[in-house]
Short mmCIF file of C-alpha atoms in Angstrom, two decimals:
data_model
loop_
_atom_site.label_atom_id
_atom_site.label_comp_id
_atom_site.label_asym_id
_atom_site.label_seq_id
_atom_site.Cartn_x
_atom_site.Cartn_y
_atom_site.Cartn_z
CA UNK A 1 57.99 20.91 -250.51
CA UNK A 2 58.45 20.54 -254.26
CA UNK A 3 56.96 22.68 -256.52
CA UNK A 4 54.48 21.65 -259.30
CA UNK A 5 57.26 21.29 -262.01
CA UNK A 6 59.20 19.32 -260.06
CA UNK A 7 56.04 16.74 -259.38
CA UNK A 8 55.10 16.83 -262.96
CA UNK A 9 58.95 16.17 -263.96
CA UNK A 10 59.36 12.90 -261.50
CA UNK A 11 55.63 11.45 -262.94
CA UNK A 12 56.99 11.50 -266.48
CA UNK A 13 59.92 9.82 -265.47
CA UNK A 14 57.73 6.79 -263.62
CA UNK A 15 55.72 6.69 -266.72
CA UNK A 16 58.83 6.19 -268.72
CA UNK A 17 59.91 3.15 -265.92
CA UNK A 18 56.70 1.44 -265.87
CA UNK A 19 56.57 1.60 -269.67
CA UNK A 20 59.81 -0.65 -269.51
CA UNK A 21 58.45 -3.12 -266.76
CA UNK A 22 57.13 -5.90 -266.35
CA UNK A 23 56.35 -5.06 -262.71
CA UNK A 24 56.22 -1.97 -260.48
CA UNK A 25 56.90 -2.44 -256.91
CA UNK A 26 56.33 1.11 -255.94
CA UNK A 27 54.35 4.52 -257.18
CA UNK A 28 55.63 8.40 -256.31
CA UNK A 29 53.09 10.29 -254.28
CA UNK A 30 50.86 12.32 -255.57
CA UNK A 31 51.65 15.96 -255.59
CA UNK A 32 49.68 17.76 -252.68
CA UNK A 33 46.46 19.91 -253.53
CA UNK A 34 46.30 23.14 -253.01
CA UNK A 35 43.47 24.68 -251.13
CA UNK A 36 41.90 28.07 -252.24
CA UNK A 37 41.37 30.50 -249.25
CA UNK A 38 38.72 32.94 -249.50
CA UNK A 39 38.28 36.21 -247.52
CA UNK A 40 34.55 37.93 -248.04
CA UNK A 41 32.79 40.55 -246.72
CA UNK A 42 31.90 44.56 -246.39
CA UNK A 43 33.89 47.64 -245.36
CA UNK A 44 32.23 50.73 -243.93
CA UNK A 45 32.89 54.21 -242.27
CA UNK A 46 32.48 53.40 -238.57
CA UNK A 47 30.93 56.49 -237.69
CA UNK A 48 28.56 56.59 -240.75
CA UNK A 49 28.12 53.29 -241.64
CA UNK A 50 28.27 54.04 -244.98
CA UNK A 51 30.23 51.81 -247.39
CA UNK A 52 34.25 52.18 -248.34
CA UNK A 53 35.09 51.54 -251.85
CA UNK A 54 38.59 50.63 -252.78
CA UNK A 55 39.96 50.13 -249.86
CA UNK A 56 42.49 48.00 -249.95
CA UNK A 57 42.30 44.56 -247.92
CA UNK A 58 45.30 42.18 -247.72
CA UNK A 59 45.62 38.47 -246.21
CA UNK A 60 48.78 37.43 -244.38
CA UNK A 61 50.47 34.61 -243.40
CA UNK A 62 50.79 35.43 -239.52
CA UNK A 63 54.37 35.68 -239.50
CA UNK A 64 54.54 37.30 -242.94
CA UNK A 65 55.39 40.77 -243.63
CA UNK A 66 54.37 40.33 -247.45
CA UNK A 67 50.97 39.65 -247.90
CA UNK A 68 49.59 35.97 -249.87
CA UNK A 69 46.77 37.96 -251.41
CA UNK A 70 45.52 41.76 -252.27
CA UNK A 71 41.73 42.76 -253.65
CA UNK A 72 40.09 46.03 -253.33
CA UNK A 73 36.53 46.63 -251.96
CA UNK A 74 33.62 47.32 -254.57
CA UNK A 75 31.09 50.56 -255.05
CA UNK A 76 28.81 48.93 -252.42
CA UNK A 77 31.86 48.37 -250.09
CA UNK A 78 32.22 44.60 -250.85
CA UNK A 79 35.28 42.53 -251.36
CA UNK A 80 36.42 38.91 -252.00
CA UNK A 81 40.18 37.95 -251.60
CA UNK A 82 41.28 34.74 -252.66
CA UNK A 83 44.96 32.82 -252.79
CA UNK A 84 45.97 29.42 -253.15
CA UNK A 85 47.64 27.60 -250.04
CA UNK A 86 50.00 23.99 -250.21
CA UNK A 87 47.55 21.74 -248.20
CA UNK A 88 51.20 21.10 -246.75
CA UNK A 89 51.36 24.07 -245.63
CA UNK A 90 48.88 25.57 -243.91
CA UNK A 91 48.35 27.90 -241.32
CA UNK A 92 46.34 27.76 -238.09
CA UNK A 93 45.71 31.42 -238.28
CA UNK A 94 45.40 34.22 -240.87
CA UNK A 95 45.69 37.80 -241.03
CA UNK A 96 43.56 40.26 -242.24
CA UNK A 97 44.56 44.12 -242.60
CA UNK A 98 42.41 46.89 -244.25
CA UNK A 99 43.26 50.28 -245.17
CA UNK A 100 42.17 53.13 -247.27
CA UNK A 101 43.06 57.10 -248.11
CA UNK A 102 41.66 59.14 -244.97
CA UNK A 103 41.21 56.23 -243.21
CA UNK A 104 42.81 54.19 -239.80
CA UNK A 105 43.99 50.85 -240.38
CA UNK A 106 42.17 47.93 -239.58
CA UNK A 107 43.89 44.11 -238.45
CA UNK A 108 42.51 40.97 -237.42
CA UNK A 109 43.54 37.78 -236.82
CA UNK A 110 41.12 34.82 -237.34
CA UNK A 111 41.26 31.07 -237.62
CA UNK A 112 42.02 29.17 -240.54
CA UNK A 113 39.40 28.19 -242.68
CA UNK A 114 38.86 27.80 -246.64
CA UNK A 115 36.02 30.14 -246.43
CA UNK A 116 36.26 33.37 -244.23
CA UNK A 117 33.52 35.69 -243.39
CA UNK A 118 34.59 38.85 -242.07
CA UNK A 119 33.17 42.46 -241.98
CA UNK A 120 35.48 45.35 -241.42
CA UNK A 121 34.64 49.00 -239.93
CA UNK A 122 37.42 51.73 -240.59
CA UNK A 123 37.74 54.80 -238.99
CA UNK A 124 37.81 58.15 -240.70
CA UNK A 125 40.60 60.60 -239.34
CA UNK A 126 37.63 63.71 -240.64
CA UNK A 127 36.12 62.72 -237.59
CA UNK A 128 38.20 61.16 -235.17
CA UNK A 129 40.37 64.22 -235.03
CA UNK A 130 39.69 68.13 -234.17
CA UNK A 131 40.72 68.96 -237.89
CA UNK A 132 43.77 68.06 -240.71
CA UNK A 133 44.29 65.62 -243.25
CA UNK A 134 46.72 63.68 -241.68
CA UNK A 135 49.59 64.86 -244.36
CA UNK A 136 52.65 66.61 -243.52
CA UNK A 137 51.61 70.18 -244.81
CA UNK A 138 48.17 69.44 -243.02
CA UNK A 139 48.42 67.25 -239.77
CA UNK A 140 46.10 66.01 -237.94
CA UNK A 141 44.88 68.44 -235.52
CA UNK A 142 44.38 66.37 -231.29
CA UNK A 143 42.72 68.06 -228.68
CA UNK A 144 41.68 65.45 -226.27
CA UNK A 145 42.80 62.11 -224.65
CA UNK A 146 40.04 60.47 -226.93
CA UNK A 147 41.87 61.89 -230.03
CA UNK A 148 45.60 60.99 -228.39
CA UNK A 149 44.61 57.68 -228.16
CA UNK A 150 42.94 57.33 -231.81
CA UNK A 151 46.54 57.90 -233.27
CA UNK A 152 47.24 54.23 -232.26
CA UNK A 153 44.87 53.65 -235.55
CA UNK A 154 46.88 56.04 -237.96
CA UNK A 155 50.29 54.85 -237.44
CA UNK A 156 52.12 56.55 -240.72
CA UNK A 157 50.12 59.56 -240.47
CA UNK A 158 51.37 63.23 -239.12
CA UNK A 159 50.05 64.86 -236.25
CA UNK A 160 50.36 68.46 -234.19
CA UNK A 161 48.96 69.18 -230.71
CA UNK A 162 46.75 72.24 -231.03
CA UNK A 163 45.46 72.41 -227.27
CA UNK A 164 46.96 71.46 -223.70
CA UNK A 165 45.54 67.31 -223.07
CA UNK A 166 44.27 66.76 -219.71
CA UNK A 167 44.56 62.54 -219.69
CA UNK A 168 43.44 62.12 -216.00
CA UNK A 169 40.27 59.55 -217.03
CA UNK A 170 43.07 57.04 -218.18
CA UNK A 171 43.38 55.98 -214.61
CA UNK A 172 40.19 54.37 -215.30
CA UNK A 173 40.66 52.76 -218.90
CA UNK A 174 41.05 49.21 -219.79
CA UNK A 175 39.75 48.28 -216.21
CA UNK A 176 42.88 50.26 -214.64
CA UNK A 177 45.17 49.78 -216.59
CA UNK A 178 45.09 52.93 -218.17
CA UNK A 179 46.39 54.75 -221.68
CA UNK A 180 47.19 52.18 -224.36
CA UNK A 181 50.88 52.72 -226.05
CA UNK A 182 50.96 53.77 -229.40
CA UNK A 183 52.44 51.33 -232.00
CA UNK A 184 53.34 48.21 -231.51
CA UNK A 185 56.84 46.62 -231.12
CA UNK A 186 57.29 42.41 -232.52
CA UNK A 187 53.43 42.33 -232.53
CA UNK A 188 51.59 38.92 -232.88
CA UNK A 189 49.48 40.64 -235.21
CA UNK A 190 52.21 42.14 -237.75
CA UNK A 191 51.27 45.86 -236.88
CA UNK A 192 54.45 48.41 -236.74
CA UNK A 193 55.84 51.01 -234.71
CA UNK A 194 54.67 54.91 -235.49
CA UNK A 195 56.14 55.86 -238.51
CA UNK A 196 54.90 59.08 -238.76
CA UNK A 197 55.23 62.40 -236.73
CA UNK A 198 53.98 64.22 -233.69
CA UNK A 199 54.03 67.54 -232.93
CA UNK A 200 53.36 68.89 -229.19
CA UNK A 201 53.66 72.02 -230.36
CA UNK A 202 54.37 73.34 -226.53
CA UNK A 203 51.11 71.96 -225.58
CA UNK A 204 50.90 70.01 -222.41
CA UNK A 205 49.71 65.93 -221.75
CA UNK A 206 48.90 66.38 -218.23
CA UNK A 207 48.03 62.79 -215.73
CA UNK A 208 48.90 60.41 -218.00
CA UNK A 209 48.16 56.47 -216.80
CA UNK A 210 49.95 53.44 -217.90
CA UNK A 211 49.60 50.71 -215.70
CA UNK A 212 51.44 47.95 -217.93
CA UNK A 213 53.43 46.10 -215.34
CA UNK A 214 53.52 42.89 -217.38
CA UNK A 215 53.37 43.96 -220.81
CA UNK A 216 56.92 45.42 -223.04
CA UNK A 217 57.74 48.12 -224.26
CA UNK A 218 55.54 50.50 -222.24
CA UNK A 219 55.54 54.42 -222.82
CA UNK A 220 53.22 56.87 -224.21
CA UNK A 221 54.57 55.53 -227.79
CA UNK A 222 55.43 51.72 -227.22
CA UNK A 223 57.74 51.47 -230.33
CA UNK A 224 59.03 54.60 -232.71
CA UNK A 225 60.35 53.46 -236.15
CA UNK A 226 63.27 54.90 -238.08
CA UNK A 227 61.02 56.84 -240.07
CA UNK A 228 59.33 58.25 -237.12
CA UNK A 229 59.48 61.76 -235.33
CA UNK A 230 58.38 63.14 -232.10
CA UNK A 231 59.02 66.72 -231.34
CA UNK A 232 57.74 69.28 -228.50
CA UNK A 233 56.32 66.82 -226.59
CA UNK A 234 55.66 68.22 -223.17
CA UNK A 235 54.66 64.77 -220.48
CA UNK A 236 53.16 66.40 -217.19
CA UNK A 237 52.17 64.12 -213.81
CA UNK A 238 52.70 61.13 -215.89
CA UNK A 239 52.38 57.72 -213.94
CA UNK A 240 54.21 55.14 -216.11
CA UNK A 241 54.98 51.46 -215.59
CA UNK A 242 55.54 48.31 -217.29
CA UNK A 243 57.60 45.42 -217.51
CA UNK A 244 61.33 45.81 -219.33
CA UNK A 245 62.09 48.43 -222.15
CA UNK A 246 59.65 51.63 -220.48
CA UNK A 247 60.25 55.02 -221.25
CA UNK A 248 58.32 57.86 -219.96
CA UNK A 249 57.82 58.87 -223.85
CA UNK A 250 58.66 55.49 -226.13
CA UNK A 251 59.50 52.29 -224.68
CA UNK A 252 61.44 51.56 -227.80
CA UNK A 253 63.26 54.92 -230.18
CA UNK A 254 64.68 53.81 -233.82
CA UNK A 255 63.45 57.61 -235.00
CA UNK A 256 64.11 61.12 -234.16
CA UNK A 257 63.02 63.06 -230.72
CA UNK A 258 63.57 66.67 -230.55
CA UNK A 259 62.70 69.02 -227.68
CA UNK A 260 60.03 67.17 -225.73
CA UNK A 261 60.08 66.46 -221.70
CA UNK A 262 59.05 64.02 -219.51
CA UNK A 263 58.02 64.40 -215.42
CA UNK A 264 56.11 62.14 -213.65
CA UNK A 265 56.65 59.03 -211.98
CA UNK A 266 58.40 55.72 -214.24
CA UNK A 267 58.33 52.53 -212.87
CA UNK A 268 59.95 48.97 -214.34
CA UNK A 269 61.90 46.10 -214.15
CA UNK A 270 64.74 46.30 -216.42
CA UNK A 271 66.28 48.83 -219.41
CA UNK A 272 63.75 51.80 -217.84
CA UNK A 273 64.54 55.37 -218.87
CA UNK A 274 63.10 58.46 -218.64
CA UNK A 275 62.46 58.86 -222.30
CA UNK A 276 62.88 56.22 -225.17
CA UNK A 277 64.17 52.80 -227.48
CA UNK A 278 64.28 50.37 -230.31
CA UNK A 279 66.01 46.89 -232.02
CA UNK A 280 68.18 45.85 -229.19
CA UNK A 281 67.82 43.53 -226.16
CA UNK A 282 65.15 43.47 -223.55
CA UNK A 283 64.57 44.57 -220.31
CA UNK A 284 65.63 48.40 -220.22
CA UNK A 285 64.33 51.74 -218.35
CA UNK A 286 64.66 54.75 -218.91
CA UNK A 287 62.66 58.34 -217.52
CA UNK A 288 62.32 59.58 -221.30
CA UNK A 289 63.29 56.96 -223.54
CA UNK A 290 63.84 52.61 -222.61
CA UNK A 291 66.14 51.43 -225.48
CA UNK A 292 67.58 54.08 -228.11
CA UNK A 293 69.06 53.11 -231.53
CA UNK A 294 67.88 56.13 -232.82
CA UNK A 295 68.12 60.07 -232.29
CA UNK A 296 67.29 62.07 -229.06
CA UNK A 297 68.09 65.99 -228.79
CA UNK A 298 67.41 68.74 -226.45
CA UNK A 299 65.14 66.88 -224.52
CA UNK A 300 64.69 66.25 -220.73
CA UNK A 301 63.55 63.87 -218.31
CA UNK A 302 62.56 65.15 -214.84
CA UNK A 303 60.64 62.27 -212.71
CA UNK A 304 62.17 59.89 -210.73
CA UNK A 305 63.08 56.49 -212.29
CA UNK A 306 62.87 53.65 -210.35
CA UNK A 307 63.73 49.73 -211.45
CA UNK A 308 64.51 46.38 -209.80
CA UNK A 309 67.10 44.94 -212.17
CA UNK A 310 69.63 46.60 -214.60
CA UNK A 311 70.27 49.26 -217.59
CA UNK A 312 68.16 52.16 -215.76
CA UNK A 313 68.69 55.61 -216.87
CA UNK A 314 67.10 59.28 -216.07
CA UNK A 315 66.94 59.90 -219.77
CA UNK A 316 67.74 56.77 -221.37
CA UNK A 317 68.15 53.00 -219.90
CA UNK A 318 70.06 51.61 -222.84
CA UNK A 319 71.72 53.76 -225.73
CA UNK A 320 72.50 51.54 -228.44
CA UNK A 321 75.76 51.73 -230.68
CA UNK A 322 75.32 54.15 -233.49
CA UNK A 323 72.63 56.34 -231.56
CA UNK A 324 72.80 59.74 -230.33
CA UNK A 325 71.93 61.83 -227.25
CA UNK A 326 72.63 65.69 -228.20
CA UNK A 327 71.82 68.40 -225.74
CA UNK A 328 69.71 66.78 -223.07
CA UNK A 329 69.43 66.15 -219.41
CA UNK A 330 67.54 64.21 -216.46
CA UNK A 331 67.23 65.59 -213.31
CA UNK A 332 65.54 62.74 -211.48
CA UNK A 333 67.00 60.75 -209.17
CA UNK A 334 67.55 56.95 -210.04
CA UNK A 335 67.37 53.54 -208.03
CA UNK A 336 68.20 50.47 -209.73
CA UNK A 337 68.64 47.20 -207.50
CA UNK A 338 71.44 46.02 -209.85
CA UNK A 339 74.00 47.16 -212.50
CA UNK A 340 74.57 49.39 -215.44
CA UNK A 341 72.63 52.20 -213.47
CA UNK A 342 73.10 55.95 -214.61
CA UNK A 343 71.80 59.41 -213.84
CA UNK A 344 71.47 59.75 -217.82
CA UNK A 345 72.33 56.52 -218.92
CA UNK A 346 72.26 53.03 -217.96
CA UNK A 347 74.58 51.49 -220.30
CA UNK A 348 76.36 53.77 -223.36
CA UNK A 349 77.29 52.28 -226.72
CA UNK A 350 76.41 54.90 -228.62
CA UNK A 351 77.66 58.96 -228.08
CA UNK A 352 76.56 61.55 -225.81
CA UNK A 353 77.46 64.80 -226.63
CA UNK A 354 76.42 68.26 -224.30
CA UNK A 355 74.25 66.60 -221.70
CA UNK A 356 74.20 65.94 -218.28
CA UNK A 357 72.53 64.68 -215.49
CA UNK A 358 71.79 66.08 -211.79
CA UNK A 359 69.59 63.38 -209.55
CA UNK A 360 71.22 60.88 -207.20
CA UNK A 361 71.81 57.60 -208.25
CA UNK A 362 71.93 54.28 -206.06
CA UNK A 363 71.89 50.62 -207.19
CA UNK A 364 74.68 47.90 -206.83
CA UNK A 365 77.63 47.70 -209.24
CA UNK A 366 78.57 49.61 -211.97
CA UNK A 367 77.05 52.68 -211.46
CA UNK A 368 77.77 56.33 -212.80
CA UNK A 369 76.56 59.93 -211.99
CA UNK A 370 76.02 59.93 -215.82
CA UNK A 371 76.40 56.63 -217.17
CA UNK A 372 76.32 53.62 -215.76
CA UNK A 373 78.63 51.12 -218.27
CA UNK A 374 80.33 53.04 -221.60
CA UNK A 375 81.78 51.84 -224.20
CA UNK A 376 80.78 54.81 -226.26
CA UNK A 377 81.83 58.52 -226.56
CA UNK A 378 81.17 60.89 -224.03
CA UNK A 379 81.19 65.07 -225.09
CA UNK A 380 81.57 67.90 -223.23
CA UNK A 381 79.04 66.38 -220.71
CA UNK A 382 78.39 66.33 -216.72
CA UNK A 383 77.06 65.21 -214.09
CA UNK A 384 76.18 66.89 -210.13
CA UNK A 385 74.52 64.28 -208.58
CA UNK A 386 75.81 61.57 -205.82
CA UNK A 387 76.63 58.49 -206.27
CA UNK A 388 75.84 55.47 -203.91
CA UNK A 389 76.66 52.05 -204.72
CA UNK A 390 76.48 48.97 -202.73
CA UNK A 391 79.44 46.62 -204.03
CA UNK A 392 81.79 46.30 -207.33
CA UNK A 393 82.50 50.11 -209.49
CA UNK A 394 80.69 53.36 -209.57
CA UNK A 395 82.19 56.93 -210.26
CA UNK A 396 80.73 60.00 -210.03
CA UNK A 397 80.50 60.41 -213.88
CA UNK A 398 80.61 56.80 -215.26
CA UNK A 399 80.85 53.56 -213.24
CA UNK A 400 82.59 51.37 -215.56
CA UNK A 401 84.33 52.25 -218.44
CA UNK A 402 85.43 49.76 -221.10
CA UNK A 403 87.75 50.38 -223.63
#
């Protein structure tokens, strides 16, 4: 599509032609309109119903990270966002995020029209939280599932556990399918991983439910970005299952997890691990983490992990190149029902230093007591559990090895 210049550049030269002629046997188009977009409405406090002033509201091209237009809302919690769109170019559905100091972020997607009427309720973190400010000096402060699950709207804020979670009513969410993930991994609707940080503080999450068989990543966090940090996270009776890239703690890891454990039950198809994940293929399980490009430390995964394809690990399913597992273990047994299957690790890129793994493992080819398929490094690590493999390599500490 040319740009206005250009358009104004090629009529001067057919004025010049036709000014020369005695006939003209053909005219350039006419440059294409634009059309002006415009996003009203009102922002208030959900709870009080009160209005929001400047919060900021910004319209997106769907598949945009950088928004087409910013406006802030008025005293009386008003705004008006406009931006000018090629009539060539248009797009069958726009974007609409809203966000202000204190408060959770807000996104919707709605059709494409020239004139958009949309109101916009926020949530305050003063009262969807037992205390805090949501700052690193002042976290906020969760005490129940209710308050667990309300991070999912504060995704760059900081948080610390200040009571033990019983989550047992999320067998009955969402019409069974239990605890939504928190952040969101390639999402339709342009919202991002957790960037922020949680603090379990030794306090428990007890009967956690995710019943996500068809949806990836799956975990209690579905995605963790680089900036992100999970620490002293303690997962107790957790029933966990999804699709490919589950973890008992983050489907998908690009941040740091220090000293947090995972037992329950973790259930997928492919890349499943006990704890974590992120950027990487798909399909992967793991009892703590799915897919790891990131950092995991002193951390443990305890439940059984169970998968039907391949890259399943007790802690992690697949540990990218460049990431890091320090100082941690599984102790779960594993059953994949094809390769790359390990008691720690499904398949290694990255370096393992200090860990080890004690649960059986069984699955097809290429199966380790502690990794699966390396082409890694491997430190001063172990593993105690059998090793039962139906056809092709497996060794009691890694299965295949590749120089």
């Amino acid at each position: 599509m040319l740009p206005h210049s250009a358009w104004a550049l090629i009529w001067a030269i057919a004025a010049l032609t036709v000014a020369g002629c005695d006939s003209v046997t053909e005219v350039p188009p006419a440059p294409p309109d634009d059309a002006e977009v415009t996003v009203q409405g009102t922002i208030l406090d959900e709870s009080e119903q009160t209005a929001i002033e400047g919060a900021t509201v910004q319209v997106y091209r769907p598949e945009d990270r950088n928004p087409i237009a910013t406006s802030s809302s008025a005293a009386n919690g008003t705004y008006e966002v406009s931006a000018q769109i090629s009539d060539a170019d248009l797009p069958d559905t726009l974007r609409i995020q809203a966000t202000a100091e204190g408060y959770g972020a807000e996104t919707h997607v709605v059709a494409f029209e020239e004139e958009v009427d949309l109101d916009l309720s926020l949530v305050s973190g003063e009262t969807a939280f037992a205390g805090g400010a949501g700052s690193e000096s002042d976290p906020y402060q969760i005490e129940t599932v209710e308050q667990l699950q309300d991070v999912n709207r504060f995704l760059t804020s900081h948080f610390v556990q200040t009571a033990d979670v019983d989550a047992s009513e999320t067998a009955n969410w969402n019409g069974g399918h239990g605890f939504t993930p928190i952040g969101y991994w390639k999402d339709p609707e342009g919202r991002q991983p957790f960037v922020g940080s949680f603090d379990g503080d030794g306090h428990r999450i007890t009967n956690l439910t995710i019943e996500r068989t068809g949806d990836s990543p799956t975990g209690l966090f579905e995605a963790v970005g680089e900036e992100g940090q999970l620490t002293n996270i303690t997962l107790q009776g957790a029933d966990i299952s999804g699709a490919d890239l589950v973890g008992g703690l983050t489907g998908v890891n690009a941040g740091e997890i220090d000293a947090s454990t995972v037992e329950g039950a973790l259930t997928g198809n492919e890349r499943v691990g006990g704890l974590a994940g992120i950027e990487g293929p798909e399909d992967v399980v793991g009892g703590l983490v799915g897919f790891n490009s990131g950092r995991v430390q002193s951390s443990h995964a305890a439940g059984d992990v169970n998968a039907e394809d391949s890259d399943i690990g007790g802690l992690v399913g697949f540990n990218w190149e460049g990431a890091e597992i320090t100082d941690s273990y599984a102790t779960g047994d594993v059953d994949g029902e094809k390769r790359r299957i390990g008691g720690l690790v499904g398949l290694n890129e990255g370096e393992i230093r200090g860990s080890h793994a004690e649960g059986t493992v069984t699955g097809y080819g290429k199966i380790g007591g502690l990794v699966g398929y390396h082409s890694g490094e491997v430190h001063g690590s172990h593993a105690s559990g059998s090793v039962e493999g139906e056809d092709e390599v497996f060794g009691g500490l890694v299965g295949s090895n590749r120089d």
